[in-house]
GROMACS .gro file of C-alpha atoms in nm:
model
  308
    1MET     CA    1   0.877   2.420   2.390
    2GLU     CA    2   1.265   2.419   2.375
    3GLY     CA    3   1.238   2.077   2.190
    4GLU     CA    4   0.990   2.211   1.954
    5ASN     CA    5   1.206   2.511   1.859
    6GLN     CA    6   1.502   2.284   1.812
    7THR     CA    7   1.302   2.050   1.589
    8VAL     CA    8   1.174   2.333   1.361
    9GLY     CA    9   1.515   2.474   1.305
   10ALA     CA   10   1.687   2.134   1.297
   11GLU     CA   11   1.978   2.091   1.050
   12PHE     CA   12   2.138   1.749   1.013
   13ILE     CA   13   2.485   1.639   0.900
   14ILE     CA   14   2.484   1.313   0.680
   15VAL     CA   15   2.805   1.137   0.760
   16GLY     CA   16   2.799   0.909   0.453
   17PHE     CA   17   3.130   0.709   0.424
   18ASN     CA   18   3.359   0.990   0.557
   19ASP     CA   19   3.450   0.760   0.843
   20PHE     CA   20   3.638   0.546   0.590
   21PRO     CA   21   3.895   0.806   0.454
   22GLN     CA   22   4.143   0.564   0.322
   23ILE     CA   23   3.885   0.419   0.072
   24LEU     CA   24   3.676   0.728  -0.018
   25VAL     CA   25   3.809   0.742  -0.380
   26PRO     CA   26   3.755   0.383  -0.469
   27LEU     CA   27   3.419   0.402  -0.317
   28PHE     CA   28   3.330   0.715  -0.505
   29LEU     CA   29   3.442   0.568  -0.830
   30ALA     CA   30   3.250   0.234  -0.757
   31PHE     CA   31   2.928   0.419  -0.671
   32LEU     CA   32   2.957   0.656  -0.982
   33LEU     CA   33   2.996   0.362  -1.196
   34VAL     CA   34   2.692   0.184  -1.041
   35TYR     CA   35   2.479   0.492  -1.086
   36PHE     CA   36   2.575   0.530  -1.452
   37LEU     CA   37   2.500   0.149  -1.509
   38VAL     CA   38   2.163   0.186  -1.340
   39LEU     CA   39   2.070   0.477  -1.544
   40VAL     CA   40   2.187   0.334  -1.881
   41GLY     CA   41   2.057  -0.015  -1.805
   42ASN     CA   42   1.707   0.103  -1.711
   43LEU     CA   43   1.687   0.370  -1.992
   44LEU     CA   44   1.785   0.109  -2.228
   45ILE     CA   45   1.488  -0.107  -2.123
   46VAL     CA   46   1.244   0.187  -2.173
   47VAL     CA   47   1.397   0.265  -2.514
   48ILE     CA   48   1.371  -0.092  -2.631
   49ILE     CA   49   1.025  -0.170  -2.515
   50TYR     CA   50   0.912   0.161  -2.679
   51SER     CA   51   1.092   0.085  -3.009
   52ASN     CA   52   0.968  -0.259  -3.059
   53THR     CA   53   0.579  -0.290  -3.103
   54HIS     CA   54   0.606  -0.666  -3.029
   55LEU     CA   55   0.705  -0.582  -2.681
   56HIS     CA   56   0.384  -0.356  -2.616
   57THR     CA   57   0.247  -0.634  -2.387
   58PRO     CA   58   0.136  -0.613  -2.018
   59MET     CA   59   0.465  -0.781  -1.901
   60TYR     CA   60   0.682  -0.533  -2.070
   61PHE     CA   61   0.455  -0.245  -1.960
   62PHE     CA   62   0.497  -0.319  -1.607
   63LEU     CA   63   0.875  -0.379  -1.673
   64THR     CA   64   0.885  -0.018  -1.804
   65ASN     CA   65   0.733   0.110  -1.492
   66LEU     CA   66   0.998  -0.097  -1.299
   67ALA     CA   67   1.278   0.045  -1.491
   68PHE     CA   68   1.138   0.406  -1.457
   69LEU     CA   69   1.101   0.338  -1.076
   70ASP     CA   70   1.462   0.217  -1.034
   71ILE     CA   71   1.586   0.532  -1.203
   72CYS     CA   72   1.391   0.756  -0.972
   73TYR     CA   73   1.488   0.523  -0.681
   74THR     CA   74   1.853   0.562  -0.722
   75THR     CA   75   1.833   0.932  -0.820
   76ILE     CA   76   1.685   1.005  -0.479
   77ILE     CA   77   1.998   0.870  -0.309
   78PHE     CA   78   2.302   0.872  -0.536
   79PRO     CA   79   2.356   1.238  -0.631
   80ASN     CA   80   2.373   1.360  -0.270
   81MET     CA   81   2.562   1.051  -0.161
   82LEU     CA   82   2.834   1.107  -0.430
   83ALA     CA   83   2.851   1.480  -0.347
   84ASN     CA   84   2.909   1.383   0.013
   85PHE     CA   85   3.236   1.225  -0.081
   86PHE     CA   86   3.394   1.571  -0.134
   87LEU     CA   87   3.249   1.735   0.179
   88ALA     CA   88   3.325   1.676   0.561
   89GLY     CA   89   2.951   1.613   0.588
   90THR     CA   90   2.635   1.710   0.406
   91HIS     CA   91   2.429   1.960   0.571
   92ILE     CA   92   2.050   1.902   0.529
   93SER     CA   93   1.742   2.082   0.687
   94LEU     CA   94   1.476   1.875   0.852
   95ASN     CA   95   1.233   1.949   0.573
   96ARG     CA   96   1.455   1.846   0.293
   97CYS     CA   97   1.539   1.546   0.496
   98LEU     CA   98   1.169   1.452   0.545
   99LEU     CA   99   1.130   1.518   0.167
  100GLN     CA  100   1.399   1.255   0.104
  101VAL     CA  101   1.232   1.003   0.345
  102PHE     CA  102   0.892   1.065   0.168
  103PHE     CA  103   1.020   0.982  -0.182
  104PHE     CA  104   1.245   0.695  -0.061
  105ILE     CA  105   0.966   0.521   0.124
  106SER     CA  106   0.737   0.579  -0.178
  107MET     CA  107   0.976   0.424  -0.428
  108VAL     CA  108   1.033   0.119  -0.204
  109SER     CA  109   0.657   0.061  -0.162
  110ALA     CA  110   0.606   0.109  -0.543
  111GLU     CA  111   0.866  -0.158  -0.611
  112PHE     CA  112   0.691  -0.395  -0.365
  113LEU     CA  113   0.345  -0.342  -0.546
  114LEU     CA  114   0.489  -0.354  -0.892
  115LEU     CA  115   0.671  -0.677  -0.825
  116SER     CA  116   0.348  -0.820  -0.699
  117VAL     CA  117   0.159  -0.705  -1.010
  118MET     CA  118   0.416  -0.849  -1.231
  119ALA     CA  119   0.378  -1.182  -1.044
  120TYR     CA  120  -0.012  -1.179  -1.111
  121ASP     CA  121   0.052  -1.107  -1.474
  122ARG     CA  122   0.265  -1.413  -1.506
  123TYR     CA  123   0.016  -1.610  -1.293
  124VAL     CA  124  -0.275  -1.512  -1.550
  125ALA     CA  125  -0.040  -1.603  -1.846
  126ILE     CA  126   0.062  -1.934  -1.723
  127CYS     CA  127  -0.237  -2.067  -1.533
  128ASN     CA  128  -0.514  -1.895  -1.732
  129PRO     CA  129  -0.370  -1.843  -2.081
  130LEU     CA  130  -0.705  -1.859  -2.261
  131HIS     CA  131  -0.833  -1.560  -2.049
  132TYR     CA  132  -0.491  -1.372  -2.062
  133VAL     CA  133  -0.575  -1.108  -2.313
  134GLU     CA  134  -0.922  -1.046  -2.186
  135THR     CA  135  -0.807  -1.011  -1.816
  136MET     CA  136  -0.482  -0.827  -1.875
  137ASN     CA  137  -0.636  -0.567  -2.112
  138ASP     CA  138  -0.486  -0.205  -2.146
  139VAL     CA  139  -0.739  -0.049  -1.918
  140PHE     CA  140  -0.681  -0.299  -1.644
  141CYS     CA  141  -0.302  -0.271  -1.676
  142MET     CA  142  -0.328   0.098  -1.657
  143LYS     CA  143  -0.523   0.087  -1.349
  144MET     CA  144  -0.290  -0.156  -1.187
  145ALA     CA  145   0.020   0.053  -1.262
  146ALA     CA  146  -0.168   0.376  -1.148
  147GLY     CA  147  -0.266   0.208  -0.833
  148CYS     CA  148   0.083   0.103  -0.748
  149TRP     CA  149   0.212   0.465  -0.781
  150LEU     CA  150  -0.095   0.612  -0.597
  151PHE     CA  151  -0.065   0.378  -0.294
  152SER     CA  152   0.313   0.421  -0.283
  153PHE     CA  153   0.283   0.792  -0.223
  154ILE     CA  154   0.018   0.735   0.057
  155ASP     CA  155   0.249   0.491   0.246
  156PRO     CA  156   0.510   0.749   0.370
  157ILE     CA  157   0.261   1.016   0.473
  158PRO     CA  158   0.225   0.886   0.834
  159HIS     CA  159   0.599   0.827   0.863
  160VAL     CA  160   0.661   1.187   0.766
  161VAL     CA  161   0.392   1.348   0.983
  162LEU     CA  162   0.493   1.152   1.282
  163ILE     CA  163   0.870   1.198   1.239
  164SER     CA  164   0.822   1.572   1.199
  165ARG     CA  165   0.666   1.586   1.540
  166LEU     CA  166   0.963   1.441   1.708
  167SER     CA  167   1.210   1.651   1.906
  168PHE     CA  168   1.572   1.634   1.781
  169CYS     CA  169   1.787   1.751   2.092
  170ARG     CA  170   2.063   1.496   2.067
  171SER     CA  171   2.341   1.496   1.807
  172HIS     CA  172   2.221   1.606   1.460
  173THR     CA  173   2.486   1.377   1.303
  174ILE     CA  174   2.314   1.110   1.077
  175ASN     CA  175   2.537   0.793   1.056
  176HIS     CA  176   2.407   0.707   0.717
  177PHE     CA  177   2.442   0.793   0.350
  178PHE     CA  178   2.082   0.927   0.318
  179CYS     CA  179   1.811   1.051   0.552
  180ASP     CA  180   1.698   0.716   0.668
  181PHE     CA  181   1.394   0.730   0.883
  182ALA     CA  182   1.539   0.477   1.134
  183ALA     CA  183   1.854   0.672   1.159
  184LEU     CA  184   1.661   0.992   1.219
  185MET     CA  185   1.459   0.834   1.504
  186ASN     CA  186   1.781   0.727   1.673
  187LEU     CA  187   1.859   1.102   1.710
  188SER     CA  188   1.516   1.177   1.874
  189CYS     CA  189   1.488   1.265   2.238
  190SER     CA  190   1.117   1.207   2.249
  191SER     CA  191   0.930   0.887   2.231
  192THR     CA  192   0.937   0.706   1.891
  193ARG     CA  193   0.672   0.443   1.975
  194ALA     CA  194   0.413   0.602   1.745
  195VAL     CA  195   0.641   0.595   1.456
  196GLU     CA  196   0.753   0.240   1.526
  197THR     CA  197   0.384   0.127   1.545
  198ALA     CA  198   0.309   0.293   1.208
  199SER     CA  199   0.620   0.135   1.061
  200TYR     CA  200   0.495  -0.219   1.166
  201ILE     CA  201   0.143  -0.159   1.034
  202LEU     CA  202   0.239   0.005   0.707
  203GLY     CA  203   0.525  -0.242   0.665
  204PHE     CA  204   0.275  -0.513   0.687
  205ILE     CA  205   0.013  -0.357   0.443
  206PHE     CA  206   0.279  -0.251   0.173
  207GLY     CA  207   0.550  -0.512   0.232
  208VAL     CA  208   0.428  -0.832   0.377
  209THR     CA  209   0.087  -0.834   0.201
  210PRO     CA  210   0.224  -0.791  -0.143
  211PHE     CA  211   0.494  -1.052  -0.078
  212ALA     CA  212   0.237  -1.298   0.033
  213LEU     CA  213   0.026  -1.246  -0.284
  214THR     CA  214   0.342  -1.279  -0.503
  215ILE     CA  215   0.424  -1.610  -0.317
  216ALA     CA  216   0.071  -1.720  -0.372
  217SER     CA  217   0.094  -1.645  -0.747
  218TYR     CA  218   0.414  -1.838  -0.767
  219ILE     CA  219   0.287  -2.138  -0.580
  220ASN     CA  220   0.011  -2.157  -0.849
  221ILE     CA  221   0.251  -2.097  -1.135
  222ILE     CA  222   0.494  -2.370  -1.016
  223SER     CA  223   0.202  -2.616  -0.971
  224THR     CA  224   0.097  -2.533  -1.337
  225ILE     CA  225   0.458  -2.569  -1.468
  226LEU     CA  226   0.494  -2.912  -1.305
  227LYS     CA  227   0.207  -3.042  -1.526
  228ILE     CA  228   0.380  -2.933  -1.842
  229ARG     CA  229   0.490  -3.246  -2.028
  230SER     CA  230   0.768  -3.079  -2.232
  231LYS     CA  231   1.102  -3.090  -2.045
  232GLU     CA  232   1.211  -2.778  -2.246
  233GLY     CA  233   0.896  -2.588  -2.170
  234ARG     CA  234   0.928  -2.664  -1.786
  235ARG     CA  235   1.300  -2.574  -1.804
  236LYS     CA  236   1.236  -2.218  -1.959
  237ALA     CA  237   0.940  -2.151  -1.723
  238PHE     CA  238   1.145  -2.258  -1.425
  239SER     CA  239   1.436  -2.042  -1.523
  240THR     CA  240   1.212  -1.733  -1.560
  241CYS     CA  241   1.047  -1.797  -1.227
  242GLY     CA  242   1.371  -1.880  -1.057
  243SER     CA  243   1.516  -1.540  -1.148
  244HIS     CA  244   1.213  -1.353  -1.051
  245LEU     CA  245   1.190  -1.533  -0.721
  246THR     CA  246   1.550  -1.484  -0.634
  247VAL     CA  247   1.517  -1.103  -0.679
  248LEU     CA  248   1.198  -1.104  -0.469
  249ILE     CA  249   1.350  -1.299  -0.178
  250TYR     CA  250   1.663  -1.092  -0.197
  251PHE     CA  251   1.471  -0.758  -0.196
  252TYR     CA  252   1.210  -0.857   0.039
  253GLY     CA  253   1.451  -1.004   0.274
  254VAL     CA  254   1.686  -0.721   0.298
  255ILE     CA  255   1.406  -0.465   0.343
  256CYS     CA  256   1.214  -0.668   0.604
  257SER     CA  257   1.544  -0.725   0.811
  258THR     CA  258   1.617  -0.359   0.796
  259TYR     CA  259   1.274  -0.204   0.870
  260LEU     CA  260   1.034  -0.453   1.017
  261ARG     CA  261   1.222  -0.436   1.353
  262PRO     CA  262   1.192  -0.170   1.613
  263PRO     CA  263   1.426   0.104   1.493
  264SER     CA  264   1.552   0.165   1.856
  265THR     CA  265   1.690  -0.190   1.862
  266VAL     CA  266   1.873  -0.171   1.521
  267SER     CA  267   2.255  -0.108   1.478
  268VAL     CA  268   2.292   0.204   1.270
  269ASN     CA  269   2.614   0.060   1.104
  270ASN     CA  270   2.435  -0.259   1.025
  271ASN     CA  271   2.153  -0.070   0.873
  272LYS     CA  272   2.394   0.130   0.651
  273VAL     CA  273   2.547  -0.191   0.506
  274LEU     CA  274   2.200  -0.358   0.452
  275SER     CA  275   2.077  -0.034   0.297
  276LEU     CA  276   2.371  -0.051   0.031
  277LEU     CA  277   2.255  -0.404  -0.068
  278TYR     CA  278   1.909  -0.281  -0.181
  279VAL     CA  279   1.982   0.073  -0.285
  280VAL     CA  280   2.292  -0.040  -0.496
  281VAL     CA  281   2.242  -0.399  -0.589
  282THR     CA  282   1.875  -0.432  -0.668
  283PRO     CA  283   1.851  -0.145  -0.920
  284LEU     CA  284   2.161  -0.272  -1.077
  285CYS     CA  285   2.036  -0.641  -1.110
  286ASN     CA  286   1.684  -0.577  -1.231
  287PRO     CA  287   1.780  -0.477  -1.592
  288ILE     CA  288   1.995  -0.791  -1.617
  289ILE     CA  289   1.752  -1.036  -1.459
  290TYR     CA  290   1.435  -0.900  -1.620
  291SER     CA  291   1.542  -0.803  -1.966
  292LEU     CA  292   1.905  -0.837  -2.073
  293LYS     CA  293   1.877  -1.204  -2.047
  294ASN     CA  294   1.548  -1.191  -2.249
  295ARG     CA  295   1.560  -1.309  -2.604
  296ASP     CA  296   1.319  -1.040  -2.723
  297PHE     CA  297   1.545  -0.781  -2.582
  298LYS     CA  298   1.854  -0.932  -2.737
  299ASN     CA  299   1.687  -0.937  -3.083
  300THR     CA  300   1.568  -0.570  -3.063
  301LEU     CA  301   1.929  -0.475  -2.949
  302LYS     CA  302   2.070  -0.633  -3.262
  303LYS     CA  303   1.814  -0.460  -3.489
  304ILE     CA  304   1.903  -0.121  -3.333
  305LYS     CA  305   2.279  -0.192  -3.389
  306ASN     CA  306   2.211  -0.297  -3.750
  307ILE     CA  307   2.017   0.047  -3.813
  308LYS     CA  308   2.313   0.222  -3.690
   0.00000   0.00000   0.00000
């Protein structure tokens, strides 16, 4: 009963990067710049796609969803993280902490699913070009995007429910820069086996399965590309696929190495570093890899500049 009362009224302190006081200012400026670039880069994607009717295709429709996702993804983390640089530690209630866990897991799951859908779109375009318009019609694309968002909000529910039932009678100091569910479980004085089991199962469903489908799509894509006689055509196709696969392998690799392990065996400091890699780098790289190197985007940017 005592543990339950402590859990209900629990308030946590997020350490952030206050354990590195000598570099707080440079870190703050660096993260502020990254957040600004993420917002500008992804908003630019949305504006360009909306303003150019030639870009109203399935590929760019999903790219718009990904850009919006990255904006939400970073906004869940960055404002609180930046505010924490000016405080001795951000105080946050258990309910607010669970809310952050919920939306963070949702955004990660949505990115998994959207990347898989984008791979399928390229698979149909390259392997079945004659049926592309019929297969990737507006209704189908809307359903696919809606499904990604819907299932992504289902994923964190078991995590949040199970974590809310834990007792937190140890230190309430979270050695992280946001309410990471693995860091939360390290503070629990009750068994976390149920949460770990749910993490494995849901990680397989929303992480491993989309990754496997994405790899399967690209195996077929590469097999088809190799049959193209034009060297220039193969080069362009491989360049696009190579960039996409690089991001996929990077994103999935970091996420899986962070979360597809028993949280009780994970070093919190290592988790903090790994979390930076996907919270900071991935949303920053997506606009560059998926759009800013794209000829259609460059042409649209030139037109916008000429109008001004």
